[in-house]
Short mmCIF file of C-alpha atoms in Angstrom, two decimals:
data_model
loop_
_atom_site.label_atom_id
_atom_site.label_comp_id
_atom_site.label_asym_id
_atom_site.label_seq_id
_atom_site.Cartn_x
_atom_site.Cartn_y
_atom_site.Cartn_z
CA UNK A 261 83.37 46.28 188.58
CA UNK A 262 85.68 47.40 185.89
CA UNK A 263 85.26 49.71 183.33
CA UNK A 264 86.09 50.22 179.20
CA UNK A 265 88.35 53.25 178.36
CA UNK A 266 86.32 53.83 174.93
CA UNK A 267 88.55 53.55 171.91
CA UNK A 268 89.95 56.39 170.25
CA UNK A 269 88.85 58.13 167.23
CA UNK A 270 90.07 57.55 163.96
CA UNK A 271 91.10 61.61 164.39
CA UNK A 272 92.57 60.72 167.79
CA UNK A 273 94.78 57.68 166.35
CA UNK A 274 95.39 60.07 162.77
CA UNK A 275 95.78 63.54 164.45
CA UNK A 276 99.05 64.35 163.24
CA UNK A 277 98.15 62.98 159.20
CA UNK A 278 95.32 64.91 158.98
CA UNK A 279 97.22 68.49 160.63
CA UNK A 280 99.28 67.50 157.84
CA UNK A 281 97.40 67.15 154.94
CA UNK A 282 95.28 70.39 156.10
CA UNK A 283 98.24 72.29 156.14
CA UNK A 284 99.31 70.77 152.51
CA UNK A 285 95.96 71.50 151.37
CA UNK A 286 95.94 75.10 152.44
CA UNK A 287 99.44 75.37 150.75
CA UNK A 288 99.19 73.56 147.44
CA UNK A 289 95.74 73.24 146.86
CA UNK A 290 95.02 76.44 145.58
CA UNK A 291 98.27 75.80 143.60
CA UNK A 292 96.66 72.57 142.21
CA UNK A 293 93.47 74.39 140.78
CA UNK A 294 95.35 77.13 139.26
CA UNK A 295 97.89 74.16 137.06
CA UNK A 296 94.30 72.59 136.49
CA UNK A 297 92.85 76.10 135.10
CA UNK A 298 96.09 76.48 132.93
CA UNK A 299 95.52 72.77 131.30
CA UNK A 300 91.71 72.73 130.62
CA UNK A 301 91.60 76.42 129.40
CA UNK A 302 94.96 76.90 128.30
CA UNK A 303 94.66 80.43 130.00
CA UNK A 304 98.64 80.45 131.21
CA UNK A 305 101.16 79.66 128.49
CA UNK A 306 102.02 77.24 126.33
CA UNK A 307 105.15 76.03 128.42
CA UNK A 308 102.43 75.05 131.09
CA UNK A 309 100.18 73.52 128.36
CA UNK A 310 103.09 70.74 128.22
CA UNK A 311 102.97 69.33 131.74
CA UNK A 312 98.79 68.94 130.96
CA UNK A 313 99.57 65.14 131.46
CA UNK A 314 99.21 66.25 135.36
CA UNK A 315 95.52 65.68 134.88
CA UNK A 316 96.03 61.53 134.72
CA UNK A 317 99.43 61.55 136.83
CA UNK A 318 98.85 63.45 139.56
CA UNK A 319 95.22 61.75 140.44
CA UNK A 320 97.04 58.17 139.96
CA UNK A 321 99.85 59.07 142.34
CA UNK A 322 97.20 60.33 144.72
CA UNK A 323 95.81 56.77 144.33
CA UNK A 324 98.84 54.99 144.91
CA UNK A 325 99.72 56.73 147.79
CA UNK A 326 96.04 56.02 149.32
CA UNK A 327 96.74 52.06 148.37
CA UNK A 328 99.77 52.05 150.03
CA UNK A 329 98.59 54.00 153.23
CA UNK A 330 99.00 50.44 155.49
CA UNK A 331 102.23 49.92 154.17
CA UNK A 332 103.60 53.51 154.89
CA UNK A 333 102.09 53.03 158.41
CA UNK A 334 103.90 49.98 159.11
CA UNK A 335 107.25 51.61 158.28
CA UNK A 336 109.23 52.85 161.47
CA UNK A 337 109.29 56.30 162.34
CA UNK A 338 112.94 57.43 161.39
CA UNK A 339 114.06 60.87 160.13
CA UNK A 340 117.00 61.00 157.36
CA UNK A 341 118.66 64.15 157.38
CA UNK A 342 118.84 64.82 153.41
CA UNK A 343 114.63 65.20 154.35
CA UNK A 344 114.99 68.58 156.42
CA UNK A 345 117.44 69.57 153.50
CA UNK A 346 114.65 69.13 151.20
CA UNK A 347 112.14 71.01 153.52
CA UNK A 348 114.10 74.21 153.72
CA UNK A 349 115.13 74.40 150.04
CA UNK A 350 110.71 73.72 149.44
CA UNK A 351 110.07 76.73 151.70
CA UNK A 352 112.54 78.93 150.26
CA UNK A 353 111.27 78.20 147.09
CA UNK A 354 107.45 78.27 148.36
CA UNK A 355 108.21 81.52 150.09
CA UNK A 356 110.45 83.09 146.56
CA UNK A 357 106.58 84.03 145.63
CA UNK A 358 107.75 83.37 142.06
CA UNK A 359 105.51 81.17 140.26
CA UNK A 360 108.47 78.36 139.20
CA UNK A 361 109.62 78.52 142.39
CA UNK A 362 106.82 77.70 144.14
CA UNK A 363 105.84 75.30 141.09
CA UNK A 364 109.18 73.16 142.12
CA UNK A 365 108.55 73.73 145.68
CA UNK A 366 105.55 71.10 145.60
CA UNK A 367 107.69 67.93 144.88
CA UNK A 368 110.93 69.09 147.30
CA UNK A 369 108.52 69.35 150.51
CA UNK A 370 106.57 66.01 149.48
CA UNK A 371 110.60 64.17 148.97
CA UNK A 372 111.39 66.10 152.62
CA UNK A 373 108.30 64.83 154.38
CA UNK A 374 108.52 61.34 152.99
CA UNK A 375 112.06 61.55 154.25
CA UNK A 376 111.61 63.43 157.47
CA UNK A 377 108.72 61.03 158.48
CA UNK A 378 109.85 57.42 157.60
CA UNK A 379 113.67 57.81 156.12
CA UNK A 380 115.29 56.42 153.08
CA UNK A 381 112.34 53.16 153.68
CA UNK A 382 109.43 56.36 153.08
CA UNK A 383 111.08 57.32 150.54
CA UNK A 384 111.51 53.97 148.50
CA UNK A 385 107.84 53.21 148.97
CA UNK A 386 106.44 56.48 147.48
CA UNK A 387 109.27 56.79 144.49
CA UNK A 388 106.58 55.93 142.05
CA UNK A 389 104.21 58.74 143.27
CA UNK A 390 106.78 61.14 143.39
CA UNK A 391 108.26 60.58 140.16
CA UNK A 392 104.49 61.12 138.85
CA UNK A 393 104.14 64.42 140.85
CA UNK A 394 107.47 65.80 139.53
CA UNK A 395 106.60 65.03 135.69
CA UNK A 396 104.20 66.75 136.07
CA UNK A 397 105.15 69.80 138.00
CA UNK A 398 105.19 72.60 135.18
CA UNK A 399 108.76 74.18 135.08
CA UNK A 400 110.80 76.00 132.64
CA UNK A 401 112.04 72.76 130.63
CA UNK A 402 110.29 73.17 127.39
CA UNK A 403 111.60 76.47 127.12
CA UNK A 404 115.28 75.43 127.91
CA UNK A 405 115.05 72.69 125.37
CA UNK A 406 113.44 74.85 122.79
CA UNK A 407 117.02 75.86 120.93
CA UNK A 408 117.73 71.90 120.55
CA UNK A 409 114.31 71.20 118.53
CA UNK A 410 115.74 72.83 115.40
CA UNK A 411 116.99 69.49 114.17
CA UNK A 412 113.45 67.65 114.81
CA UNK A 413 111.35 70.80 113.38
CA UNK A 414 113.69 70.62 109.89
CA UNK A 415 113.03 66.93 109.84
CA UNK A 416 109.11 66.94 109.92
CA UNK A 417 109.21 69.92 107.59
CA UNK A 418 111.02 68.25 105.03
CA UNK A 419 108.87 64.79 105.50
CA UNK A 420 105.71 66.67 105.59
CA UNK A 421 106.54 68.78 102.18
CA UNK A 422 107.70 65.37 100.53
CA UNK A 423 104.42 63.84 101.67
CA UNK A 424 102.55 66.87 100.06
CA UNK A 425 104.69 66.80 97.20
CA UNK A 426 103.81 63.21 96.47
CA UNK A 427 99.99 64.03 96.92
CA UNK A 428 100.48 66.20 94.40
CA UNK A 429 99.59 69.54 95.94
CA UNK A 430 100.70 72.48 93.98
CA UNK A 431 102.88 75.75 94.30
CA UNK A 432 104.80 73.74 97.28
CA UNK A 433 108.45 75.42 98.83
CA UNK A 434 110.01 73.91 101.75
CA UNK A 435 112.81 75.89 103.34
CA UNK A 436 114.12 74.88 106.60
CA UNK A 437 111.56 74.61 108.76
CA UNK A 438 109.06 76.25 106.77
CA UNK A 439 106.22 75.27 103.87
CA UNK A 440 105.03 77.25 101.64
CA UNK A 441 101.78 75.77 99.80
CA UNK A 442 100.12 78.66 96.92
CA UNK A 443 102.04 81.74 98.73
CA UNK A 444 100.47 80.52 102.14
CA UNK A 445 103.43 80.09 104.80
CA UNK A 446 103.26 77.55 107.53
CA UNK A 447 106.13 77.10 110.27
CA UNK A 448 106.68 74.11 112.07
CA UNK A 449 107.32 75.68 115.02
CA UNK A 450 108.69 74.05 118.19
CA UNK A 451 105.14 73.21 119.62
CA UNK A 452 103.94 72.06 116.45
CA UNK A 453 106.87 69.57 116.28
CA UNK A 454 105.70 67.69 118.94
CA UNK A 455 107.46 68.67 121.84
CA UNK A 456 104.21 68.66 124.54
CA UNK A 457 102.84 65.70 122.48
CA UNK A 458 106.04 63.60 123.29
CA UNK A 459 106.35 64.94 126.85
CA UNK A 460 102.31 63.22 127.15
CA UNK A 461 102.99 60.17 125.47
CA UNK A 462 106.38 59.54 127.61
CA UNK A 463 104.53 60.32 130.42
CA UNK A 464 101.60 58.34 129.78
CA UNK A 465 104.05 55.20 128.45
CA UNK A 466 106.48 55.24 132.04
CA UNK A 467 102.84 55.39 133.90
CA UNK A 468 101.41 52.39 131.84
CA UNK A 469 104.82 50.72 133.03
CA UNK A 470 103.88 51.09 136.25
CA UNK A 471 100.39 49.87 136.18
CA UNK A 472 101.13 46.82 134.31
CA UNK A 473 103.72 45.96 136.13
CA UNK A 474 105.86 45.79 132.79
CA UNK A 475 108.52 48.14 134.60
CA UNK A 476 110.27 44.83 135.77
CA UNK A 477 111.49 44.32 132.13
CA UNK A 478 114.60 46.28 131.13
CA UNK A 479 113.87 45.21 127.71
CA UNK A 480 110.27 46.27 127.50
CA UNK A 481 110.94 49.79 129.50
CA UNK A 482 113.28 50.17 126.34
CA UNK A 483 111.18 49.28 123.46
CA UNK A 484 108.27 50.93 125.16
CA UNK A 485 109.77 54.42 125.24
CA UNK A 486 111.60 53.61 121.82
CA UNK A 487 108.43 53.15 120.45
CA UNK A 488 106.69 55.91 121.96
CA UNK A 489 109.55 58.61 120.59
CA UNK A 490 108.82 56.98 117.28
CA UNK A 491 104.89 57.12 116.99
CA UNK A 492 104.71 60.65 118.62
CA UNK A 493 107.07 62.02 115.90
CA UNK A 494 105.56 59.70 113.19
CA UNK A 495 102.08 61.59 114.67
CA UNK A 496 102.87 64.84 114.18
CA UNK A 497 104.24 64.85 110.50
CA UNK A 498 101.09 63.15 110.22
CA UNK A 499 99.33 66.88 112.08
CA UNK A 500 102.01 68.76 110.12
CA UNK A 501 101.18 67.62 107.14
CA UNK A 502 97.35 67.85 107.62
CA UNK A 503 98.03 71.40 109.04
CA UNK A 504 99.92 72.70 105.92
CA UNK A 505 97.41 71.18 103.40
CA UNK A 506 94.57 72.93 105.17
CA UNK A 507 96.15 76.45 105.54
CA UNK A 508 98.24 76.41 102.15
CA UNK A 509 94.63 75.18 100.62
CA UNK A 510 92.32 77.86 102.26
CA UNK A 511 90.60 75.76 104.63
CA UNK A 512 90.68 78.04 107.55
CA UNK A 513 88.03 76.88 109.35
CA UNK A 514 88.87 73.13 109.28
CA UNK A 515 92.70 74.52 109.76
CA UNK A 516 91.72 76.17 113.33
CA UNK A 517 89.95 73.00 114.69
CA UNK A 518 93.11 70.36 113.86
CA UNK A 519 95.24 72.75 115.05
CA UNK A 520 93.85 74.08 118.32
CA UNK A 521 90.34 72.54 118.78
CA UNK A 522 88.85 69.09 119.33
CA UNK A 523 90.32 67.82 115.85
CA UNK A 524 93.99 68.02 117.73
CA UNK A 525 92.50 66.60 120.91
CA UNK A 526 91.42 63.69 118.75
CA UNK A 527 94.49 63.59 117.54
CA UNK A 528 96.62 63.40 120.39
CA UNK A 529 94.08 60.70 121.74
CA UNK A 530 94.87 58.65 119.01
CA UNK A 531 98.57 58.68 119.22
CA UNK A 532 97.78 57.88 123.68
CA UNK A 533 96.03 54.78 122.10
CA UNK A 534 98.69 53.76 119.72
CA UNK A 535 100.81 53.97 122.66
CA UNK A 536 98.85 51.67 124.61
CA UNK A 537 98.45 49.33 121.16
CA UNK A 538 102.17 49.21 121.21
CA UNK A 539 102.52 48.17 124.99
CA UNK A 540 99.91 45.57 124.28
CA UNK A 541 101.65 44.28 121.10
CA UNK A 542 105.10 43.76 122.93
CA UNK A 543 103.44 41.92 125.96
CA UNK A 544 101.55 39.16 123.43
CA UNK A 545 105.45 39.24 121.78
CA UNK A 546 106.97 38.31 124.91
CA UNK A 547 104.49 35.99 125.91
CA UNK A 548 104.84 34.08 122.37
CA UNK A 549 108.41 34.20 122.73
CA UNK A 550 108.44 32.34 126.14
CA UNK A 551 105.90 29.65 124.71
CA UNK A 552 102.89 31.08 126.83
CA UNK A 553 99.48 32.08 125.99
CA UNK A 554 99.37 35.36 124.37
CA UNK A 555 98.09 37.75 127.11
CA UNK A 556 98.57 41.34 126.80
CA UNK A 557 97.49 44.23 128.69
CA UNK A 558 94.06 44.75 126.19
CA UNK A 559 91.32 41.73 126.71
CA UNK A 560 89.85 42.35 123.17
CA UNK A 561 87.68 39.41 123.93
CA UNK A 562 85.98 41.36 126.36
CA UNK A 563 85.81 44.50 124.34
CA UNK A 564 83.84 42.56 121.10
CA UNK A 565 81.24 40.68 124.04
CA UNK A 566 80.76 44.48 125.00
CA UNK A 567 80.56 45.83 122.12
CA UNK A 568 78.68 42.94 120.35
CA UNK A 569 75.39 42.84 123.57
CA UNK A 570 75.28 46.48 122.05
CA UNK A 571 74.72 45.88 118.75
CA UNK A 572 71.99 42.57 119.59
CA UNK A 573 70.33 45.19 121.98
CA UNK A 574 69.86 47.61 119.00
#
């Protein structure tokens, strides 16, 4: 007669992943919801309003480390010493109670554990989650960078008062990085020249490198992010101008929702989607260039079939 020892559990085989993550959880979870709060309500500053691109890279890393869960499993166990390095500098930071420090914390004790748990291999499998969790980890950045934006805030001002001055709009004064429209002052300040708008749409362009696959191209990394700088500053002397017209012109009301309600949510959609026009443009480019059919990363086939059942339905 012999008997079955019953299997084990999936919490049995995963005990130690799941002590893990509870512990992360109860650590950096209520972390997590309070960057979340500061993005959707804007109710912490506007240095924190820049990293808001959290809210697609930090749910797509997630997702990429669940894909790659069998992978990570397979790796040996082997524990690099730079990891424990990591995990002490992350819990001085975690325990500094300041909120940058434990801000930066996050990313050190996720490189540590990757490191700790399956060495230098851990770590080269996860790079791509990482790097999405520490763009988006709000830090003091913008505000360093601030001093350097003079340059780029005189350079919209000036396009955006030619622009104005070609449209003909009266009683217009441009000096430095300010416009004057009818006695009505407007300053292209360091957040209206773009600064958060370019740290989304670099984000957003190194994550659509990643999930096309497009990343193996030196040359299209560097026309993607070329082209990204240039349509998020083309974009916002686009706003600026818009901005100036409607507060040197009295329109107050239409002023407030460009500049913070859904009108410059629309906005900044748009210049997401010219980013992912772009990528889509320099894959059918390549593909032409090689002699193949023109594939990019849009199937606008598939979009007019969608869109065209809609309109026969109606």
């Amino acid at each position: 007669m012999t008997s079955t020892a019953p299997s084990p559990s999936w919490l049995q085989r995963h005990w130690f992943s799941t002590v893990l993550g509870v512990i992360l959880l109860l650590l950096y979870g209520p972390v997590l919801l309070h960057w979340i709060d500061g993005w959707l309500n804007k109710s912490i500053s506007i240095e924190h309003e820049y990293f808001s691109h959290g809210l697609l890279g930090i749910p797509y890393a997630g997702y990429l480390v669940w894909r790659q869960r069998r992978k990570w499993q397979r790796l040996p166990d082997t524990a690099h010493p730079a990891g424990w390095v990591c995990l002490v500098i992350g819990a001085l930071f975690y325990l500094s109670g300041t909120s940058e420090g434990v801000n930066l914390s996050l990313p050190l004790v996720l490189v540590g554990l990757c490191l700790v748990l399956k060495g230098a291999s851990g770590l080269q499998l996860q790079r791509f989650p990482l790097l999405f969790v520490a763009l988006a980890t709000p830090n003091a950045l913008p505000y360093l960078i601030t001093p350097f934006t003079l340059p780029l805030q005189a350079f919209i001002a000036n396009v955006a008062g030619f622009v104005l001055f070609q449209l003909g709009v009266p009683d217009l004064a441009i000096e430095g990085i300010y416009i004057t429209v009818q006695d009505r002052l407007v300053e292209v300040a360091p957040y209206c020249a773009g600064l958060k708008m370019l740290f989304t749409s670099l984000y957003v362009a190194v994550l659509l490198l990643h999930w096309t696959g497009v990343a193996r191209s030196r040359f299209k990394v560097g026309a993607l992010l070329t082209g990204t700088v240039v349509i998020s500053v083309a974009v916002n002397i686009v706003r600026n101008t818009i901005l100036t017209y409607l507060h040197g012109m009295g329109y107050d009301g239409a002023f407030a929702w460009t500049h913070e309600g859904l009108g410059g949510d629309l906005i900044s959609l748009g210049m997401l989607l010219l980013v992912v026009l772009w990528l889509d443009l320099l894959e059918r480019s390549s593909h032409y260039y090689y002699g193949e059919p023109m594939v990019g990363i849009i199937n606008y086939a598939g979009w007019a079939q969608i869109f065209g059942q809609g309109e026969k339905k109606q």
